[in-house]
PDB file of C-alpha atoms and ligand atoms in Angstrom:
ATOM      1  CA  MET A 155     -31.712  21.363   0.694  1.00  0.00           C
ATOM      2  CA  SER A 156     -32.959  17.943   1.529  1.00  0.00           C
ATOM      3  CA  TYR A 157     -36.602  17.466   0.370  1.00  0.00           C
ATOM      4  CA  VAL A 158     -38.824  15.171  -1.259  1.00  0.00           C
ATOM      5  CA  GLY A 159     -41.537  16.220  -3.717  1.00  0.00           C
ATOM      6  CA  PRO A 160     -45.149  16.061  -3.178  1.00  0.00           C
ATOM      7  CA  GLY A 161     -45.829  13.176  -5.515  1.00  0.00           C
ATOM      8  CA  PHE A 162     -43.140  11.042  -3.900  1.00  0.00           C
ATOM      9  CA  GLU A 163     -44.327   7.624  -3.033  1.00  0.00           C
ATOM     10  CA  PRO A 164     -42.469   4.515  -1.865  1.00  0.00           C
ATOM     11  CA  PRO A 165     -41.548   1.915  -4.741  1.00  0.00           C
ATOM     12  CA  GLN A 166     -44.483  -0.243  -5.474  1.00  0.00           C
ATOM     13  CA  PRO A 167     -43.855  -3.934  -6.134  1.00  0.00           C
ATOM     14  CA  ARG A 168     -44.879  -4.981  -9.708  1.00  0.00           C
ATOM     15  CA  ARG A 169     -48.265  -6.753  -9.594  1.00  0.00           C
ATOM     16  CA  SER A 170     -50.551  -8.412 -12.060  1.00  0.00           C
ATOM     17  CA  PRO A 171     -52.351  -5.667 -14.059  1.00  0.00           C
ATOM     18  CA  LEU A 172     -55.432  -7.715 -13.625  1.00  0.00           C
ATOM     19  CA  ARG A 173     -55.511  -6.828  -9.911  1.00  0.00           C
ATOM     20  CA  ARG A 174     -55.216  -3.205 -10.703  1.00  0.00           C
ATOM     21  CA  PRO A 175     -58.226  -0.736 -10.526  1.00  0.00           C
ATOM     22  CA  VAL A 176     -58.599   0.985 -13.845  1.00  0.00           C
ATOM     23  CA  ALA A 177     -59.607   4.563 -13.802  1.00  0.00           C
ATOM     24  CA  VAL A 178     -59.410   5.382 -17.524  1.00  0.00           C
ATOM     25  CA  ALA A 179     -58.402   3.152 -20.102  1.00  0.00           C
ATOM     26  CA  LEU A 180     -57.079   3.890 -23.518  1.00  0.00           C
ATOM     27  CA  ALA A 181     -56.405   1.069 -25.864  1.00  0.00           C
ATOM     28  CA  LEU A 182     -53.773   1.524 -28.209  1.00  0.00           C
ATOM     29  CA  VAL A 183     -52.732  -0.734 -31.129  1.00  0.00           C
ATOM     30  CA  VAL A 184     -49.333   0.247 -32.683  1.00  0.00           C
ATOM     31  CA  VAL A 185     -48.587  -1.663 -35.891  1.00  0.00           C
ATOM     32  CA  GLY A 186     -45.248  -0.882 -37.656  1.00  0.00           C
ATOM     33  CA  GLY A 187     -41.694  -1.473 -38.354  1.00  0.00           C
ATOM     34  CA  PRO A 188     -40.296  -3.788 -41.111  1.00  0.00           C
ATOM     35  CA  ALA A 189     -40.551  -6.819 -38.933  1.00  0.00           C
ATOM     36  CA  GLY A 190     -44.208  -6.080 -38.367  1.00  0.00           C
ATOM     37  CA  TRP A 191     -43.977  -6.284 -34.693  1.00  0.00           C
ATOM     38  CA  PHE A 192     -46.768  -4.886 -32.599  1.00  0.00           C
ATOM     39  CA  VAL A 193     -47.397  -3.614 -29.229  1.00  0.00           C
ATOM     40  CA  TRP A 194     -50.802  -3.780 -27.810  1.00  0.00           C
ATOM     41  CA  GLN A 195     -51.426  -1.978 -24.567  1.00  0.00           C
ATOM     42  CA  ALA A 196     -53.947  -0.595 -22.371  1.00  0.00           C
ATOM     43  CA  VAL A 197     -52.916   2.617 -20.648  1.00  0.00           C
ATOM     44  CA  ALA A 198     -54.412   4.105 -17.769  1.00  0.00           C
ATOM     45  CA  ASP A 199     -53.124   7.151 -16.013  1.00  0.00           C
ATOM     46  CA  ASP A 200     -54.440   7.242 -12.407  1.00  0.00           C
ATOM     47  CA  GLY A 201     -53.757  10.859 -12.310  1.00  0.00           C
ATOM     48  CA  ASP A 202     -50.583  10.725 -10.103  1.00  0.00           C
ATOM     49  CA  GLY A 203     -48.423   9.988 -12.945  1.00  0.00           C
ATOM     50  CA  ARG A 204     -48.363   6.242 -12.434  1.00  0.00           C
ATOM     51  CA  VAL A 205     -49.563   4.118 -15.426  1.00  0.00           C
ATOM     52  CA  MET A 206     -51.168   0.865 -15.601  1.00  0.00           C
ATOM     53  CA  TYR A 207     -50.793  -1.569 -18.426  1.00  0.00           C
ATOM     54  CA  SER A 208     -52.400  -4.851 -19.657  1.00  0.00           C
ATOM     55  CA  GLY A 209     -52.651  -6.909 -22.689  1.00  0.00           C
ATOM     56  CA  GLY A 210     -50.052  -7.701 -25.337  1.00  0.00           C
ATOM     57  CA  TYR A 211     -46.710  -9.246 -24.713  1.00  0.00           C
ATOM     58  CA  GLU A 212     -46.498  -8.279 -21.222  1.00  0.00           C
ATOM     59  CA  PRO A 213     -45.221 -11.483 -19.317  1.00  0.00           C
ATOM     60  CA  LEU A 214     -46.718 -12.251 -15.997  1.00  0.00           C
ATOM     61  CA  SER A 215     -44.827 -10.650 -13.232  1.00  0.00           C
ATOM     62  CA  PRO A 216     -42.191 -12.788 -11.543  1.00  0.00           C
ATOM     63  CA  THR A 217     -42.426 -13.718  -7.903  1.00  0.00           C
ATOM     64  CA  LEU A 218     -40.287 -11.222  -6.131  1.00  0.00           C
ATOM     65  CA  SER A 219     -38.043 -11.924  -3.348  1.00  0.00           C
ATOM     66  CA  PRO A 220     -38.007  -8.741  -1.272  1.00  0.00           C
ATOM     67  CA  ASP A 221     -34.718  -9.686   0.402  1.00  0.00           C
ATOM     68  CA  ASP A 222     -32.936 -10.221  -2.871  1.00  0.00           C
ATOM     69  CA  PRO A 223     -32.235  -6.933  -4.622  1.00  0.00           C
ATOM     70  CA  ALA A 224     -31.117  -8.664  -7.774  1.00  0.00           C
ATOM     71  CA  ASP A 225     -34.765  -9.911  -8.310  1.00  0.00           C
ATOM     72  CA  LEU A 226     -35.838  -6.278  -8.222  1.00  0.00           C
ATOM     73  CA  ALA A 227     -33.331  -5.267 -10.832  1.00  0.00           C
ATOM     74  CA  THR A 228     -33.589  -7.826 -13.422  1.00  0.00           C
ATOM     75  CA  THR A 229     -36.576  -9.452 -15.146  1.00  0.00           C
ATOM     76  CA  PRO A 230     -36.685 -12.505 -17.396  1.00  0.00           C
ATOM     77  CA  ALA A 231     -36.867 -11.953 -21.188  1.00  0.00           C
ATOM     78  CA  SER A 232     -39.870 -13.131 -23.191  1.00  0.00           C
ATOM     79  CA  SER A 233     -38.875 -15.911 -25.586  1.00  0.00           C
ATOM     80  CA  ALA A 234     -40.838 -14.081 -28.413  1.00  0.00           C
ATOM     81  CA  GLY A 235     -40.671 -10.492 -29.904  1.00  0.00           C
ATOM     82  CA  PRO A 236     -37.817  -8.768 -31.937  1.00  0.00           C
ATOM     83  CA  LEU A 237     -35.712  -8.072 -28.968  1.00  0.00           C
ATOM     84  CA  ALA A 238     -35.481 -11.548 -27.807  1.00  0.00           C
ATOM     85  CA  GLY A 239     -31.811 -12.229 -26.673  1.00  0.00           C
ATOM     86  CA  LYS A 240     -31.005  -8.595 -26.236  1.00  0.00           C
ATOM     87  CA  VAL A 241     -29.961  -7.099 -22.904  1.00  0.00           C
ATOM     88  CA  VAL A 242     -30.941  -3.434 -22.334  1.00  0.00           C
ATOM     89  CA  VAL A 243     -29.646  -1.707 -19.165  1.00  0.00           C
ATOM     90  CA  VAL A 244     -31.894   1.280 -18.149  1.00  0.00           C
ATOM     91  CA  ASP A 245     -30.345   3.929 -15.977  1.00  0.00           C
ATOM     92  CA  PRO A 246     -32.909   6.033 -14.169  1.00  0.00           C
ATOM     93  CA  GLY A 247     -30.714   9.024 -13.242  1.00  0.00           C
ATOM     94  CA  HIS A 248     -30.179   9.945  -9.586  1.00  0.00           C
ATOM     95  CA  ASN A 249     -32.167   8.303  -6.891  1.00  0.00           C
ATOM     96  CA  PRO A 250     -34.828   9.545  -4.701  1.00  0.00           C
ATOM     97  CA  GLY A 251     -32.826   8.571  -1.577  1.00  0.00           C
ATOM     98  CA  ASN A 252     -29.931  10.863  -2.692  1.00  0.00           C
ATOM     99  CA  PHE A 253     -31.682  13.764  -0.967  1.00  0.00           C
ATOM    100  CA  GLN A 254     -31.079  11.977   2.324  1.00  0.00           C
ATOM    101  CA  HIS A 255     -27.465  10.834   1.746  1.00  0.00           C
ATOM    102  CA  SER A 256     -25.539  14.082   0.964  1.00  0.00           C
ATOM    103  CA  ALA A 257     -22.136  12.540   2.495  1.00  0.00           C
ATOM    104  CA  ASP A 258     -22.563   9.507   0.445  1.00  0.00           C
ATOM    105  CA  ILE A 259     -23.238  11.029  -3.018  1.00  0.00           C
ATOM    106  CA  ASN A 260     -20.634  13.778  -2.389  1.00  0.00           C
ATOM    107  CA  ARG A 261     -17.716  11.320  -2.169  1.00  0.00           C
ATOM    108  CA  LYS A 262     -15.554  11.555  -5.196  1.00  0.00           C
ATOM    109  CA  VAL A 263     -15.033   8.595  -7.806  1.00  0.00           C
ATOM    110  CA  ASN A 264     -12.723   8.229 -10.599  1.00  0.00           C
ATOM    111  CA  ILE A 265     -14.244   8.568 -13.944  1.00  0.00           C
ATOM    112  CA  GLY A 266     -10.825   8.153 -16.099  1.00  0.00           C
ATOM    113  CA  THR A 267     -10.358  11.589 -16.745  1.00  0.00           C
ATOM    114  CA  ASN A 268     -10.656  13.084 -13.283  1.00  0.00           C
ATOM    115  CA  TRP A 269     -12.585  12.692 -10.011  1.00  0.00           C
ATOM    116  CA  LYS A 270     -16.150  13.448  -9.712  1.00  0.00           C
ATOM    117  CA  GLU A 271     -19.012  13.250  -7.199  1.00  0.00           C
ATOM    118  CA  CYS A 272     -20.643   9.682  -6.746  1.00  0.00           C
ATOM    119  CA  ASP A 273     -23.948  11.058  -7.695  1.00  0.00           C
ATOM    120  CA  THR A 274     -26.080  14.144  -7.334  1.00  0.00           C
ATOM    121  CA  THR A 275     -29.600  14.720  -6.253  1.00  0.00           C
ATOM    122  CA  GLY A 276     -30.700  15.908  -9.692  1.00  0.00           C
ATOM    123  CA  THR A 277     -33.077  18.802 -10.277  1.00  0.00           C
ATOM    124  CA  ALA A 278     -36.840  19.303  -9.879  1.00  0.00           C
ATOM    125  CA  THR A 279     -39.657  21.409 -11.263  1.00  0.00           C
ATOM    126  CA  ASN A 280     -40.493  24.656  -9.449  1.00  0.00           C
ATOM    127  CA  ASP A 281     -43.372  22.800  -7.993  1.00  0.00           C
ATOM    128  CA  GLY A 282     -41.227  20.140  -6.514  1.00  0.00           C
ATOM    129  CA  TYR A 283     -41.482  17.209  -8.918  1.00  0.00           C
ATOM    130  CA  THR A 284     -38.093  15.788  -8.567  1.00  0.00           C
ATOM    131  CA  GLU A 285     -35.984  14.566 -11.566  1.00  0.00           C
ATOM    132  CA  ALA A 286     -35.317  11.267  -9.595  1.00  0.00           C
ATOM    133  CA  GLU A 287     -39.107  10.679  -9.613  1.00  0.00           C
ATOM    134  CA  PHE A 288     -39.454  11.554 -13.237  1.00  0.00           C
ATOM    135  CA  THR A 289     -36.395   9.186 -14.223  1.00  0.00           C
ATOM    136  CA  LEU A 290     -37.775   6.399 -12.480  1.00  0.00           C
ATOM    137  CA  ASP A 291     -41.227   6.737 -13.989  1.00  0.00           C
ATOM    138  CA  VAL A 292     -40.083   6.893 -17.468  1.00  0.00           C
ATOM    139  CA  ALA A 293     -37.513   4.012 -16.927  1.00  0.00           C
ATOM    140  CA  ARG A 294     -40.509   1.899 -15.736  1.00  0.00           C
ATOM    141  CA  ARG A 295     -42.515   2.622 -18.576  1.00  0.00           C
ATOM    142  CA  LEU A 296     -39.652   1.816 -21.049  1.00  0.00           C
ATOM    143  CA  ARG A 297     -39.055  -1.377 -19.075  1.00  0.00           C
ATOM    144  CA  THR A 298     -42.568  -2.490 -19.795  1.00  0.00           C
ATOM    145  CA  VAL A 299     -42.477  -1.781 -23.552  1.00  0.00           C
ATOM    146  CA  LEU A 300     -39.016  -3.286 -24.008  1.00  0.00           C
ATOM    147  CA  GLU A 301     -40.042  -6.611 -22.004  1.00  0.00           C
ATOM    148  CA  GLN A 302     -43.230  -6.743 -24.434  1.00  0.00           C
ATOM    149  CA  GLN A 303     -40.809  -6.982 -27.272  1.00  0.00           C
ATOM    150  CA  GLY A 304     -38.765  -9.769 -25.694  1.00  0.00           C
ATOM    151  CA  ALA A 305     -35.647  -7.773 -24.278  1.00  0.00           C
ATOM    152  CA  THR A 306     -34.135  -8.649 -20.837  1.00  0.00           C
ATOM    153  CA  VAL A 307     -34.000  -5.424 -19.011  1.00  0.00           C
ATOM    154  CA  LYS A 308     -31.859  -4.510 -16.112  1.00  0.00           C
ATOM    155  CA  PHE A 309     -31.974  -1.273 -14.020  1.00  0.00           C
ATOM    156  CA  THR A 310     -29.098   0.230 -12.138  1.00  0.00           C
ATOM    157  CA  GLN A 311     -31.586   1.315  -9.494  1.00  0.00           C
ATOM    158  CA  ASP A 312     -35.232   0.929  -8.994  1.00  0.00           C
ATOM    159  CA  GLY A 313     -35.933   3.314  -6.191  1.00  0.00           C
ATOM    160  CA  ASP A 314     -35.893   0.525  -3.662  1.00  0.00           C
ATOM    161  CA  GLU A 315     -34.542   2.128  -0.459  1.00  0.00           C
ATOM    162  CA  SER A 316     -33.259  -1.130   0.944  1.00  0.00           C
ATOM    163  CA  ALA A 317     -31.453  -2.212  -1.816  1.00  0.00           C
ATOM    164  CA  ARG A 318     -30.234   1.150  -2.995  1.00  0.00           C
ATOM    165  CA  PRO A 319     -30.575   3.737  -0.413  1.00  0.00           C
ATOM    166  CA  PHE A 320     -28.732   6.207  -2.739  1.00  0.00           C
ATOM    167  CA  GLY A 321     -27.052   6.163  -5.949  1.00  0.00           C
ATOM    168  CA  PRO A 322     -25.346   4.022  -7.340  1.00  0.00           C
ATOM    169  CA  CYS A 323     -22.308   5.885  -7.972  1.00  0.00           C
ATOM    170  CA  VAL A 324     -21.741   7.080 -11.662  1.00  0.00           C
ATOM    171  CA  ASP A 325     -18.740   4.646 -12.069  1.00  0.00           C
ATOM    172  CA  GLU A 326     -21.013   1.762 -10.805  1.00  0.00           C
ATOM    173  CA  ARG A 327     -23.758   2.876 -13.009  1.00  0.00           C
ATOM    174  CA  ALA A 328     -21.351   2.364 -15.967  1.00  0.00           C
ATOM    175  CA  ARG A 329     -20.090  -0.990 -14.508  1.00  0.00           C
ATOM    176  CA  ILE A 330     -23.564  -2.563 -14.247  1.00  0.00           C
ATOM    177  CA  GLY A 331     -24.014  -2.045 -18.186  1.00  0.00           C
ATOM    178  CA  ASN A 332     -20.561  -3.483 -18.602  1.00  0.00           C
ATOM    179  CA  ALA A 333     -21.147  -6.548 -16.348  1.00  0.00           C
ATOM    180  CA  ALA A 334     -24.508  -7.196 -18.075  1.00  0.00           C
ATOM    181  CA  HIS A 335     -22.955  -7.115 -21.539  1.00  0.00           C
ATOM    182  CA  ALA A 336     -25.620  -4.716 -22.381  1.00  0.00           C
ATOM    183  CA  ASP A 337     -26.427  -4.514 -26.290  1.00  0.00           C
ATOM    184  CA  ALA A 338     -27.529  -0.829 -25.356  1.00  0.00           C
ATOM    185  CA  VAL A 339     -27.650   1.407 -22.209  1.00  0.00           C
ATOM    186  CA  VAL A 340     -30.009   4.489 -21.956  1.00  0.00           C
ATOM    187  CA  SER A 341     -29.654   6.820 -18.874  1.00  0.00           C
ATOM    188  CA  ILE A 342     -32.723   8.888 -18.250  1.00  0.00           C
ATOM    189  CA  HIS A 343     -32.638  12.425 -17.138  1.00  0.00           C
ATOM    190  CA  ALA A 344     -34.237  15.746 -17.267  1.00  0.00           C
ATOM    191  CA  ASP A 345     -32.306  19.100 -17.159  1.00  0.00           C
ATOM    192  CA  GLY A 346     -32.326  22.059 -14.805  1.00  0.00           C
ATOM    193  CA  SER A 347     -31.716  24.892 -17.023  1.00  0.00           C
ATOM    194  CA  GLY A 348     -32.980  28.436 -17.052  1.00  0.00           C
ATOM    195  CA  ALA A 349     -36.693  29.340 -17.858  1.00  0.00           C
ATOM    196  CA  GLY A 350     -37.084  29.743 -21.720  1.00  0.00           C
ATOM    197  CA  ASN A 351     -34.500  27.001 -22.219  1.00  0.00           C
ATOM    198  CA  ARG A 352     -36.750  24.162 -23.895  1.00  0.00           C
ATOM    199  CA  GLY A 353     -36.466  20.916 -25.467  1.00  0.00           C
ATOM    200  CA  PHE A 354     -34.709  17.565 -25.210  1.00  0.00           C
ATOM    201  CA  HIS A 355     -31.185  16.368 -26.135  1.00  0.00           C
ATOM    202  CA  VAL A 356     -29.224  13.136 -26.262  1.00  0.00           C
ATOM    203  CA  ILE A 357     -25.896  13.103 -24.790  1.00  0.00           C
ATOM    204  CA  LEU A 358     -23.281  10.910 -26.632  1.00  0.00           C
ATOM    205  CA  PRO A 359     -19.679   9.828 -25.392  1.00  0.00           C
ATOM    206  CA  GLY A 360     -16.881  11.605 -26.768  1.00  0.00           C
ATOM    207  CA  ALA A 361     -13.572   9.766 -27.437  1.00  0.00           C
ATOM    208  CA  VAL A 362     -11.714   9.411 -24.194  1.00  0.00           C
ATOM    209  CA  HIS A 363      -8.682   7.461 -23.388  1.00  0.00           C
ATOM    210  CA  ASP A 364      -7.401   8.152 -20.023  1.00  0.00           C
ATOM    211  CA  GLY A 365      -6.950   6.066 -16.837  1.00  0.00           C
ATOM    212  CA  ALA A 366      -9.622   3.509 -16.594  1.00  0.00           C
ATOM    213  CA  ALA A 367     -11.697   5.172 -19.457  1.00  0.00           C
ATOM    214  CA  ASP A 368     -11.542   4.245 -22.948  1.00  0.00           C
ATOM    215  CA  THR A 369     -14.609   5.266 -24.990  1.00  0.00           C
ATOM    216  CA  ARG A 370     -13.009   4.941 -28.381  1.00  0.00           C
ATOM    217  CA  PRO A 371     -14.637   1.507 -29.200  1.00  0.00           C
ATOM    218  CA  ILE A 372     -18.239   2.851 -28.136  1.00  0.00           C
ATOM    219  CA  VAL A 373     -18.158   6.178 -29.796  1.00  0.00           C
ATOM    220  CA  GLY A 374     -19.290   5.048 -33.175  1.00  0.00           C
ATOM    221  CA  PRO A 375     -22.184   2.597 -31.961  1.00  0.00           C
ATOM    222  CA  SER A 376     -23.286   4.995 -29.275  1.00  0.00           C
ATOM    223  CA  ARG A 377     -23.823   7.915 -31.821  1.00  0.00           C
ATOM    224  CA  LEU A 378     -25.997   5.492 -33.957  1.00  0.00           C
ATOM    225  CA  LEU A 379     -27.932   4.689 -30.615  1.00  0.00           C
ATOM    226  CA  GLY A 380     -28.266   8.313 -29.805  1.00  0.00           C
ATOM    227  CA  GLU A 381     -29.508   9.303 -33.289  1.00  0.00           C
ATOM    228  CA  ARG A 382     -32.093   6.500 -33.363  1.00  0.00           C
ATOM    229  CA  VAL A 383     -33.320   7.513 -29.856  1.00  0.00           C
ATOM    230  CA  LYS A 384     -33.501  11.229 -30.852  1.00  0.00           C
ATOM    231  CA  ASP A 385     -35.570  10.205 -33.920  1.00  0.00           C
ATOM    232  CA  GLY A 386     -37.955   8.029 -31.911  1.00  0.00           C
ATOM    233  CA  PHE A 387     -38.355  10.655 -29.256  1.00  0.00           C
ATOM    234  CA  VAL A 388     -39.367  13.216 -31.784  1.00  0.00           C
ATOM    235  CA  ARG A 389     -41.657  10.915 -33.504  1.00  0.00           C
ATOM    236  CA  GLU A 390     -43.549  10.023 -30.355  1.00  0.00           C
ATOM    237  CA  THR A 391     -43.437  13.161 -28.132  1.00  0.00           C
ATOM    238  CA  GLY A 392     -43.354  15.794 -30.941  1.00  0.00           C
ATOM    239  CA  SER A 393     -40.712  17.708 -28.824  1.00  0.00           C
ATOM    240  CA  ALA A 394     -38.371  19.814 -30.354  1.00  0.00           C
ATOM    241  CA  PRO A 395     -34.370  19.463 -30.019  1.00  0.00           C
ATOM    242  CA  SER A 396     -32.999  21.730 -27.357  1.00  0.00           C
ATOM    243  CA  ASN A 397     -32.961  25.330 -28.081  1.00  0.00           C
ATOM    244  CA  TYR A 398     -29.991  25.843 -25.702  1.00  0.00           C
ATOM    245  CA  ILE A 399     -27.668  22.805 -26.285  1.00  0.00           C
ATOM    246  CA  GLY A 400     -26.571  21.085 -29.389  1.00  0.00           C
ATOM    247  CA  GLY A 401     -27.087  23.773 -31.920  1.00  0.00           C
ATOM    248  CA  GLY A 402     -30.586  22.368 -32.853  1.00  0.00           C
ATOM    249  CA  THR A 403     -29.341  18.850 -33.494  1.00  0.00           C
ATOM    250  CA  GLY A 404     -30.656  17.376 -30.356  1.00  0.00           C
ATOM    251  CA  LEU A 405     -27.341  15.755 -29.848  1.00  0.00           C
ATOM    252  CA  ASP A 406     -24.431  16.731 -27.599  1.00  0.00           C
ATOM    253  CA  THR A 407     -21.019  15.130 -27.153  1.00  0.00           C
ATOM    254  CA  ARG A 408     -19.333  15.160 -23.680  1.00  0.00           C
ATOM    255  CA  THR A 409     -16.189  13.755 -22.210  1.00  0.00           C
ATOM    256  CA  ASP A 410     -16.967  14.710 -18.570  1.00  0.00           C
ATOM    257  CA  LEU A 411     -19.532  12.102 -17.393  1.00  0.00           C
ATOM    258  CA  GLY A 412     -18.284   9.182 -15.736  1.00  0.00           C
ATOM    259  CA  GLY A 413     -21.470   7.145 -16.599  1.00  0.00           C
ATOM    260  CA  LEU A 414     -20.275   7.556 -20.248  1.00  0.00           C
ATOM    261  CA  ASN A 415     -16.554   7.612 -19.852  1.00  0.00           C
ATOM    262  CA  LEU A 416     -16.377   4.250 -18.021  1.00  0.00           C
ATOM    263  CA  SER A 417     -18.819   2.437 -20.277  1.00  0.00           C
ATOM    264  CA  THR A 418     -17.764  -0.292 -22.476  1.00  0.00           C
ATOM    265  CA  VAL A 419     -21.050  -0.903 -24.123  1.00  0.00           C
ATOM    266  CA  PRO A 420     -23.196   1.608 -26.357  1.00  0.00           C
ATOM    267  CA  LYS A 421     -24.737   4.106 -24.122  1.00  0.00           C
ATOM    268  CA  VAL A 422     -26.378   7.406 -24.376  1.00  0.00           C
ATOM    269  CA  PHE A 423     -28.038   9.746 -21.817  1.00  0.00           C
ATOM    270  CA  ILE A 424     -31.268  11.499 -22.837  1.00  0.00           C
ATOM    271  CA  GLU A 425     -32.252  14.762 -21.027  1.00  0.00           C
ATOM    272  CA  CYS A 426     -35.940  14.649 -21.818  1.00  0.00           C
ATOM    273  CA  GLY A 427     -36.644  18.449 -21.118  1.00  0.00           C
ATOM    274  CA  ASN A 428     -35.995  21.262 -18.927  1.00  0.00           C
ATOM    275  CA  MET A 429     -37.684  21.005 -15.490  1.00  0.00           C
ATOM    276  CA  ARG A 430     -37.133  24.585 -14.576  1.00  0.00           C
ATOM    277  CA  ASP A 431     -39.165  25.715 -17.720  1.00  0.00           C
ATOM    278  CA  GLY A 432     -42.826  26.017 -17.071  1.00  0.00           C
ATOM    279  CA  LYS A 433     -43.869  24.791 -20.584  1.00  0.00           C
ATOM    280  CA  ASP A 434     -41.491  21.817 -20.444  1.00  0.00           C
ATOM    281  CA  ALA A 435     -42.451  21.092 -16.763  1.00  0.00           C
ATOM    282  CA  ALA A 436     -46.089  20.665 -17.798  1.00  0.00           C
ATOM    283  CA  LEU A 437     -44.900  18.055 -20.216  1.00  0.00           C
ATOM    284  CA  LEU A 438     -42.676  16.143 -17.748  1.00  0.00           C
ATOM    285  CA  THR A 439     -45.144  16.160 -15.005  1.00  0.00           C
ATOM    286  CA  SER A 440     -47.636  14.477 -17.185  1.00  0.00           C
ATOM    287  CA  GLY A 441     -47.977  10.818 -17.155  1.00  0.00           C
ATOM    288  CA  VAL A 442     -49.520  10.726 -20.786  1.00  0.00           C
ATOM    289  CA  TRP A 443     -46.570  12.569 -22.023  1.00  0.00           C
ATOM    290  CA  ARG A 444     -43.974  10.424 -20.034  1.00  0.00           C
ATOM    291  CA  GLN A 445     -45.609   7.205 -21.805  1.00  0.00           C
ATOM    292  CA  LYS A 446     -44.764   8.811 -25.131  1.00  0.00           C
ATOM    293  CA  ALA A 447     -41.338   9.579 -24.086  1.00  0.00           C
ATOM    294  CA  ALA A 448     -40.822   5.970 -23.197  1.00  0.00           C
ATOM    295  CA  LEU A 449     -42.258   4.801 -26.324  1.00  0.00           C
ATOM    296  CA  GLY A 450     -40.124   7.117 -28.243  1.00  0.00           C
ATOM    297  CA  ILE A 451     -36.947   5.957 -26.488  1.00  0.00           C
ATOM    298  CA  SER A 452     -37.957   2.242 -27.023  1.00  0.00           C
ATOM    299  CA  GLU A 453     -38.244   2.738 -30.698  1.00  0.00           C
ATOM    300  CA  GLY A 454     -34.940   4.328 -30.739  1.00  0.00           C
ATOM    301  CA  ILE A 455     -33.438   1.297 -28.900  1.00  0.00           C
ATOM    302  CA  VAL A 456     -35.153  -1.223 -31.333  1.00  0.00           C
ATOM    303  CA  SER A 457     -33.991   0.501 -34.495  1.00  0.00           C
ATOM    304  CA  PHE A 458     -30.573   0.661 -33.143  1.00  0.00           C
ATOM    305  CA  LEU A 459     -30.567  -2.928 -32.168  1.00  0.00           C
ATOM    306  CA  ARG A 460     -31.941  -3.894 -35.449  1.00  0.00           C
ATOM    307  CA  GLU A 461     -29.038  -2.283 -37.279  1.00  0.00           C
ATOM    308  CA  SER A 462     -26.228  -3.386 -34.967  1.00  0.00           C
TER     309      SER A 462
HETATM  310 ZN1  LIG B 743     -29.896  14.382 -14.320  1.00  0.00          ZN
END
């Protein structure tokens, strides 16, 4: 069924935070880590899940050329911060436009081991908050935090209907990370399992050597990335590892995902919770919780990049 959740909004251009109205402001000072890096940010949840930021390392927004999709996907790195010189690709799972492009996303693409759909619509909460909205929101929050620490962040899609009316396909999502020579790639998702199934899990690439897929060089570093992301996610959100996948470890290894099979750079997926469970859905639909999720994922990426 083709539908758009009630909270759907067209993509917003990034603007100077100084021009944004602030409804409720919460100033956080986060000091930590062996390098003594800090993030100072003001967070204001305007009630519909979007968040506003100010302060700290956030660079001024670049001038965007609406006719150049590349400008919307890539942002320049800050010259300072612990992630200066690092490239992180963030892959917001699915795309709000997928609901209107069934034929396009059902086209089969080769993922090395077999052929799979280009992309899927993703799941939604019982109240219609879509996974595609969720993944974009967490991804944008994650981008802000990573840029504050100096990383160059590239998205596989940013909900820009003119640039990416659907997808991209899973094989292209992998290629975007490869072409960027990303130091780390994280694909953001939420699950659609049965009620009562709760918690998050990180999906790691298993060893695959078939057709265009050869994950053997990335299995080890991806596991380290996944473990660090898991640790950061637990620390910031307090969420428990999945009670239905991964045997309580919060980690699951798969060889059937094109986005992992075709990656040549360290990459993991994170399923942040189960949208079909009422208690998990209450978290996933909270802007405050999504900010914690983004912070946790960013901490995992920072830890991984320090060690690798
Ligand atoms: Zn998904």
